[in-house]
């Protein structure tokens, strides 16, 4: 590292290379945070998390109790030991609270003034963060498993929604109505994800063992269906044109959008070329997946060698994306981990289990390099008040 700093100081080294090297080093050094805790608000399991991409400061969580909590991850007290407080929450007494389990929460990608949530109560709700009131509600005939907004869209405001039915629904936030229906799957849609590279490309995963990529501008819609055998088996073979030998319940694009990771109940994770649908045949070994619904995993961003973080029982398994090597298992939970998120700006990875949250954190790499002042530690939910300071 001293050699990197010296070379950077003299102008012999690209600053981006230094940043990537340090990001990689810190990801490899992730461990349980011993100095930070998160205030516990949820009375049951936490199903979903999302850290807003604008400031990387506020985090949403959605629980099996239907409650949504907004946390402030910033240490405003500047104390070495602190608890992140909940800024506000949509509690059971809120008039617009979800009736059943919240399965997905997501910030509006360009502004912290709005976020979305979907639930087993067959609704997708759009929230005003400042008033904590619903701006719009989309109702569906089937249970909602997952939804996603494009992180790069500038020409549309579509939210992709996966439900118990075989059709993918596209809801337009501008018109307040369901504008498209994508047909092609045979069973329920367990996961949906927009490409971070092209705002019109959408990936969907289903219980029919298939993963499809769509261009929502096309009348036919589906670009191709991923085939684990790369077309080398006869169409008569049962596993032909399937991505996994079981339900596919997890999707995640790499940060550059060039590849797509999928996980299935066959305990396998696969890496696909998102431009042509080719299975890259990277072997990750057995990836334990006992989830009956969407498995929410995440990838790193800005490292020399990118990583994927996958809930694995009561741990988080960390793999190198392009070699398939398992680097480590992040331990600290006592029960099954339901979801995890990674924020590259502060190199913060957070994951939640049923009834308890823990965070792994490293310092920010900005204009100057900051070495970690403390070891990562155990924590529960918490955040500090901000402009949207309201608790319901």
Coordinates of C-alpha atoms in Angstrom, one line a residue:
X1 CA 0.0 0.0 0.0
X2 CA 2.8 2.4 0.8
X3 CA 4.2 1.7 -2.7
X4 CA 0.8 2.6 -4.2
X5 CA 0.7 5.8 -2.2
X6 CA 4.2 6.8 -3.2
X7 CA 3.6 6.1 -6.9
X8 CA 0.3 8.0 -6.8
X9 CA 2.0 11.0 -5.1
X10 CA 4.6 11.2 -7.9
X11 CA 2.0 10.7 -10.6
X12 CA 3.3 7.3 -11.7
X13 CA 0.1 5.4 -10.7
X14 CA -3.5 5.8 -11.9
X15 CA -5.6 7.0 -9.0
X16 CA -8.4 4.6 -10.1
X17 CA -6.1 1.7 -9.7
X18 CA -5.2 2.7 -6.2
X19 CA -8.9 3.1 -5.3
X20 CA -9.7 -0.3 -6.7
X21 CA -6.8 -2.0 -4.9
X22 CA -7.8 -0.4 -1.6
X23 CA -11.5 -1.3 -2.1
X24 CA -10.5 -4.9 -2.8
X25 CA -8.3 -5.0 0.3
X26 CA -11.1 -3.7 2.5
X27 CA -13.7 -6.1 1.1
X28 CA -11.3 -9.0 1.8
X29 CA -11.0 -7.7 5.4
X30 CA -14.7 -7.5 6.1
X31 CA -15.7 -8.7 9.6
X32 CA -18.4 -8.1 12.2
X33 CA -18.5 -4.4 13.3
X34 CA -17.7 -4.2 17.0
X35 CA -18.4 -0.5 17.4
X36 CA -21.7 0.0 15.7
X37 CA -25.2 -1.2 16.5
X38 CA -28.6 -0.7 14.8
X39 CA -31.8 0.1 16.7
X40 CA -34.1 -2.8 16.7
X41 CA -37.6 -1.8 15.5
X42 CA -38.9 -4.9 13.7
X43 CA -40.7 -7.5 15.8
X44 CA -40.0 -10.3 13.4
X45 CA -37.8 -11.2 10.4
X46 CA -36.3 -8.5 8.1
X47 CA -36.9 -9.5 4.5
X48 CA -35.5 -6.6 2.5
X49 CA -33.0 -3.7 2.7
X50 CA -32.0 -0.9 0.4
X51 CA -29.4 1.9 0.9
X52 CA -30.2 5.1 -1.1
X53 CA -27.6 5.7 -3.9
X54 CA -27.5 9.5 -3.6
X55 CA -25.8 10.0 -0.3
X56 CA -25.4 6.4 0.8
X57 CA -26.7 7.6 4.2
X58 CA -30.3 6.4 4.6
X59 CA -31.3 2.7 4.6
X60 CA -34.8 1.2 4.3
X61 CA -35.8 -2.1 5.8
X62 CA -39.0 -4.1 5.4
X63 CA -40.2 -6.8 7.7
X64 CA -42.4 -9.8 7.9
X65 CA -44.6 -7.8 10.3
X66 CA -45.4 -5.3 7.5
X67 CA -43.4 -2.6 9.1
X68 CA -41.0 -0.3 7.1
X69 CA -38.2 1.5 8.9
X70 CA -35.9 4.2 7.7
X71 CA -32.4 4.4 9.3
X72 CA -29.7 7.0 9.2
X73 CA -26.3 5.2 8.9
X74 CA -24.2 8.4 9.5
X75 CA -22.4 8.7 12.8
X76 CA -23.5 12.3 13.6
X77 CA -22.3 12.0 17.2
X78 CA -18.7 11.3 16.1
X79 CA -18.4 8.9 18.9
X80 CA -16.4 5.6 18.4
X81 CA -19.3 3.5 19.7
X82 CA -22.8 4.4 18.7
X83 CA -26.2 3.1 17.6
X84 CA -27.8 4.0 14.3
X85 CA -31.2 5.3 15.2
X86 CA -34.4 4.9 13.2
X87 CA -35.4 8.3 11.7
X88 CA -39.0 7.2 11.2
X89 CA -41.1 4.1 10.6
X90 CA -44.4 2.9 9.0
X91 CA -45.6 1.1 12.1
X92 CA -48.7 -1.1 12.6
X93 CA -50.7 1.9 13.6
X94 CA -50.0 3.8 10.4
X95 CA -53.2 4.0 8.2
X96 CA -51.3 2.9 5.1
X97 CA -49.2 0.1 6.6
X98 CA -48.9 -3.1 4.6
X99 CA -51.2 -5.8 6.0
X100 CA -48.8 -8.6 5.4
X101 CA -45.1 -9.2 4.9
X102 CA -43.1 -6.6 3.1
X103 CA -41.0 -8.4 0.4
X104 CA -39.2 -5.5 -1.3
X105 CA -38.3 -1.9 -0.5
X106 CA -36.4 0.4 -2.9
X107 CA -35.4 4.0 -3.0
X108 CA -36.2 6.1 -6.0
X109 CA -32.8 6.0 -7.7
X110 CA -32.4 9.7 -8.2
X111 CA -33.9 11.3 -5.1
X112 CA -34.4 10.3 -1.5
X113 CA -37.8 12.0 -1.5
X114 CA -39.6 8.9 -2.6
X115 CA -39.4 5.1 -2.1
X116 CA -41.5 2.1 -3.0
X117 CA -42.5 -1.1 -1.2
X118 CA -44.4 -4.2 -2.2
X119 CA -46.0 -6.9 0.0
X120 CA -47.8 -10.1 0.2
X121 CA -51.0 -8.0 0.6
X122 CA -51.0 -7.7 -3.3
X123 CA -50.0 -4.1 -3.4
X124 CA -47.1 -1.9 -4.5
X125 CA -47.0 1.4 -2.7
X126 CA -45.2 4.6 -3.6
X127 CA -44.2 6.7 -0.6
X128 CA -43.4 10.4 0.0
X129 CA -40.4 10.2 2.4
X130 CA -41.0 13.7 3.9
X131 CA -44.6 13.1 4.9
X132 CA -44.4 9.3 5.1
X133 CA -47.7 9.1 3.2
X134 CA -48.5 7.0 0.2
X135 CA -48.4 9.0 -3.1
X136 CA -49.8 6.1 -5.1
X137 CA -51.0 2.5 -4.6
X138 CA -50.9 -0.2 -7.3
X139 CA -53.2 -3.2 -6.6
X140 CA -52.7 -6.7 -8.1
X141 CA -54.7 -9.8 -8.3
X142 CA -51.8 -12.0 -7.1
X143 CA -49.4 -11.9 -4.2
X144 CA -46.4 -9.7 -5.0
X145 CA -42.9 -11.3 -4.6
X146 CA -40.6 -8.7 -6.0
X147 CA -40.3 -5.3 -7.7
X148 CA -37.5 -3.2 -9.1
X149 CA -37.0 0.3 -10.6
X150 CA -34.2 0.9 -13.1
X151 CA -31.2 2.6 -11.5
X152 CA -30.3 4.3 -14.8
X153 CA -33.6 5.1 -16.4
X154 CA -34.1 8.7 -17.7
X155 CA -36.8 8.2 -20.3
X156 CA -39.2 6.0 -18.4
X157 CA -40.5 5.5 -14.8
X158 CA -41.4 1.8 -15.0
X159 CA -41.5 -0.5 -12.0
X160 CA -41.2 -4.2 -12.9
X161 CA -43.3 -6.3 -10.6
X162 CA -43.2 -10.1 -10.1
X163 CA -46.2 -11.8 -8.7
X164 CA -47.6 -15.3 -8.1
X165 CA -49.0 -15.2 -11.6
X166 CA -46.9 -16.0 -14.7
X167 CA -47.0 -12.4 -16.1
X168 CA -44.5 -9.7 -15.4
X169 CA -46.3 -6.4 -14.8
X170 CA -44.8 -3.0 -15.6
X171 CA -46.2 -0.1 -13.6
X172 CA -45.8 3.5 -14.8
X173 CA -45.2 5.9 -12.0
X174 CA -46.1 8.9 -14.3
X175 CA -49.5 7.6 -15.3
X176 CA -50.2 5.6 -12.2
X177 CA -51.3 2.6 -14.2
X178 CA -50.0 -0.8 -15.3
X179 CA -48.7 0.0 -18.8
X180 CA -47.2 -3.3 -20.0
X181 CA -47.6 -7.0 -19.3
X182 CA -44.8 -9.4 -20.3
X183 CA -45.9 -12.9 -21.1
X184 CA -43.7 -16.0 -21.5
X185 CA -43.2 -17.6 -18.1
X186 CA -45.3 -20.5 -17.0
X187 CA -45.2 -20.1 -13.2
X188 CA -44.9 -17.4 -10.6
X189 CA -42.2 -14.6 -11.1
X190 CA -39.9 -14.8 -8.1
X191 CA -37.4 -12.1 -9.0
X192 CA -37.0 -9.1 -11.4
X193 CA -34.0 -6.8 -12.1
X194 CA -33.4 -4.0 -14.5
X195 CA -30.0 -3.8 -16.2
X196 CA -27.6 -1.1 -14.8
X197 CA -26.3 -0.7 -18.4
X198 CA -29.4 -0.2 -20.5
X199 CA -32.6 1.2 -19.1
X200 CA -34.8 -0.9 -21.3
X201 CA -33.4 -4.3 -20.5
X202 CA -35.1 -6.4 -17.8
X203 CA -34.3 -9.8 -16.4
X204 CA -36.9 -12.0 -14.8
X205 CA -36.7 -15.3 -12.9
X206 CA -39.5 -17.8 -12.4
X207 CA -40.4 -21.0 -10.6
X208 CA -40.5 -22.6 -14.1
X209 CA -36.7 -22.8 -13.9
X210 CA -36.3 -20.1 -16.6
X211 CA -34.7 -16.7 -16.7
X212 CA -35.7 -14.4 -19.5
X213 CA -34.2 -11.1 -20.7
X214 CA -36.6 -8.5 -22.2
X215 CA -36.4 -5.3 -24.1
X216 CA -39.5 -3.5 -23.1
X217 CA -39.5 -1.4 -26.3
X218 CA -40.1 -4.5 -28.4
X219 CA -43.5 -5.8 -29.2
X220 CA -42.4 -9.4 -28.8
X221 CA -40.6 -8.4 -25.6
X222 CA -38.4 -11.4 -24.8
X223 CA -34.8 -11.2 -26.2
X224 CA -33.8 -14.7 -25.2
X225 CA -34.3 -17.4 -22.5
X226 CA -31.1 -18.4 -20.7
X227 CA -30.1 -22.0 -21.3
X228 CA -27.7 -23.7 -18.8
X229 CA -26.5 -26.0 -21.6
X230 CA -25.9 -23.2 -24.1
X231 CA -28.1 -25.0 -26.7
X232 CA -26.0 -28.2 -26.7
X233 CA -28.9 -30.4 -25.7
X234 CA -31.9 -31.4 -27.7
X235 CA -35.1 -29.3 -27.3
X236 CA -36.8 -32.5 -26.4
X237 CA -34.7 -32.7 -23.2
X238 CA -36.7 -31.5 -20.2
X239 CA -33.9 -29.2 -19.0
X240 CA -33.4 -27.5 -22.3
X241 CA -33.8 -23.7 -22.2
X242 CA -33.8 -23.7 -18.4
X243 CA -31.3 -21.7 -16.3
X244 CA -31.5 -24.1 -13.3
X245 CA -32.8 -27.5 -12.3
X246 CA -35.2 -25.9 -9.9
X247 CA -36.9 -22.7 -9.1
X248 CA -34.9 -19.6 -9.9
X249 CA -35.4 -17.2 -7.0
X250 CA -32.5 -14.7 -7.3
X251 CA -31.2 -12.3 -9.9
X252 CA -28.4 -9.7 -9.8
X253 CA -26.5 -7.9 -12.5
X254 CA -22.9 -7.1 -12.1
X255 CA -22.2 -3.4 -11.5
X256 CA -21.2 -2.8 -15.2
X257 CA -24.3 -4.7 -16.4
X258 CA -22.2 -7.0 -18.7
X259 CA -23.1 -10.2 -16.7
X260 CA -26.0 -11.5 -14.8
X261 CA -25.9 -13.8 -11.7
X262 CA -28.7 -16.2 -10.9
X263 CA -29.4 -18.5 -8.0
X264 CA -31.8 -21.4 -7.9
X265 CA -33.2 -24.0 -5.5
X266 CA -30.9 -26.5 -7.1
X267 CA -28.2 -25.0 -4.9
X268 CA -26.3 -23.5 -7.8
X269 CA -25.3 -20.0 -8.8
X270 CA -24.6 -19.2 -12.5
X271 CA -22.9 -16.4 -14.3
X272 CA -24.3 -15.3 -17.7
X273 CA -23.2 -13.0 -20.5
X274 CA -26.1 -10.5 -20.5
X275 CA -25.5 -9.5 -24.2
X276 CA -25.9 -13.0 -25.7
X277 CA -27.3 -15.1 -22.8
X278 CA -24.3 -17.5 -22.8
X279 CA -23.6 -19.5 -19.6
X280 CA -20.0 -18.7 -18.7
X281 CA -19.7 -22.1 -16.8
X282 CA -18.1 -20.5 -13.8
X283 CA -18.3 -23.1 -11.0
X284 CA -19.2 -21.7 -7.6
X285 CA -19.7 -25.1 -6.0
X286 CA -22.8 -25.8 -3.9
X287 CA -24.6 -22.5 -2.9
X288 CA -27.1 -23.5 -0.3
X289 CA -30.5 -22.0 -1.1
X290 CA -33.4 -23.0 1.0
X291 CA -35.5 -19.9 0.5
X292 CA -39.1 -20.4 -0.6
X293 CA -39.3 -16.9 -2.0
X294 CA -36.9 -14.3 -3.6
X295 CA -33.2 -14.6 -2.4
X296 CA -31.8 -11.1 -2.2
X297 CA -28.0 -11.1 -2.7
X298 CA -25.6 -8.4 -3.9
X299 CA -22.3 -7.6 -5.7
X300 CA -19.4 -5.3 -5.0
X301 CA -18.5 -2.3 -7.1
X302 CA -15.2 -0.7 -7.8
X303 CA -12.9 -3.5 -6.8
X304 CA -10.0 -5.0 -8.8
X305 CA -11.7 -8.3 -8.6
X306 CA -15.5 -8.1 -8.1
X307 CA -17.3 -10.1 -5.4
X308 CA -20.7 -11.5 -4.8
X309 CA -22.3 -11.7 -1.3
X310 CA -24.9 -14.5 -1.0
X311 CA -27.0 -15.3 2.1
X312 CA -25.9 -18.9 3.1
X313 CA -27.9 -20.2 6.1
X314 CA -26.8 -18.0 9.0
X315 CA -23.8 -16.7 7.2
X316 CA -22.9 -14.6 4.1
X317 CA -20.8 -16.5 1.5
X318 CA -18.4 -14.3 -0.4
X319 CA -17.2 -15.4 -3.9
X320 CA -15.1 -13.9 -6.6
X321 CA -17.5 -13.4 -9.5
X322 CA -15.4 -14.4 -12.4
X323 CA -13.4 -17.3 -10.9
X324 CA -16.0 -18.8 -8.7
X325 CA -13.6 -19.1 -5.7
X326 CA -15.2 -18.8 -2.3
X327 CA -13.2 -16.2 -0.4
X328 CA -14.8 -16.3 3.0
X329 CA -17.9 -16.8 5.1
X330 CA -19.1 -13.8 7.1
X331 CA -20.4 -15.0 10.4
X332 CA -22.3 -13.3 13.2
X333 CA -26.0 -14.2 12.8
X334 CA -27.8 -16.8 14.9
X335 CA -30.6 -17.5 12.4
X336 CA -31.1 -17.6 8.7
X337 CA -30.0 -14.5 6.8
X338 CA -32.7 -13.2 4.5
X339 CA -31.0 -10.4 2.6
X340 CA -27.9 -8.3 2.2
X341 CA -26.9 -5.0 0.5
X342 CA -23.5 -3.5 -0.3
X343 CA -22.8 0.2 -0.6
X344 CA -19.6 0.9 -2.5
X345 CA -19.3 4.6 -1.5
X346 CA -18.5 3.7 2.1
X347 CA -17.8 0.1 1.5
X348 CA -20.6 -0.8 3.8
X349 CA -22.3 -4.2 3.7
X350 CA -25.4 -4.8 5.7
X351 CA -27.4 -8.0 6.1
X352 CA -30.4 -8.9 8.2
X353 CA -31.6 -12.1 9.8
X354 CA -35.0 -12.9 11.3
X355 CA -35.3 -10.5 14.2
X356 CA -31.8 -9.1 14.3
X357 CA -29.6 -7.0 12.1
X358 CA -25.8 -6.8 11.8
X359 CA -23.6 -4.5 9.8
X360 CA -20.1 -4.8 8.3
X361 CA -18.6 -1.5 7.6
X362 CA -15.3 0.1 6.4
X363 CA -14.4 3.8 5.9
X364 CA -15.0 5.8 2.8
X365 CA -12.4 6.1 0.1
X366 CA -12.7 9.7 -1.0
X367 CA -10.3 12.4 -2.2
X368 CA -8.0 11.2 0.5
X369 CA -7.5 7.7 1.8
X370 CA -8.9 6.9 5.3
X371 CA -7.7 3.9 7.1
X372 CA -10.2 2.1 9.3
X373 CA -10.2 3.5 12.8
X374 CA -12.0 0.5 14.2
X375 CA -12.8 -3.1 13.6
X376 CA -16.2 -4.0 12.1
X377 CA -18.9 -5.0 14.6
X378 CA -22.3 -6.4 15.6
X379 CA -25.3 -4.1 15.3
X380 CA -29.0 -3.8 15.2
X381 CA -31.2 -1.3 13.4
X382 CA -30.7 2.5 13.9
X383 CA -30.4 5.9 12.3
X384 CA -30.2 9.6 13.2
X385 CA -33.0 12.2 12.5
X386 CA -32.8 14.1 9.2
X387 CA -35.2 16.2 7.1
X388 CA -37.8 13.4 7.2
X389 CA -37.8 13.1 11.0
X390 CA -41.1 11.5 11.8
X391 CA -42.0 8.3 13.6
X392 CA -45.4 6.7 13.1

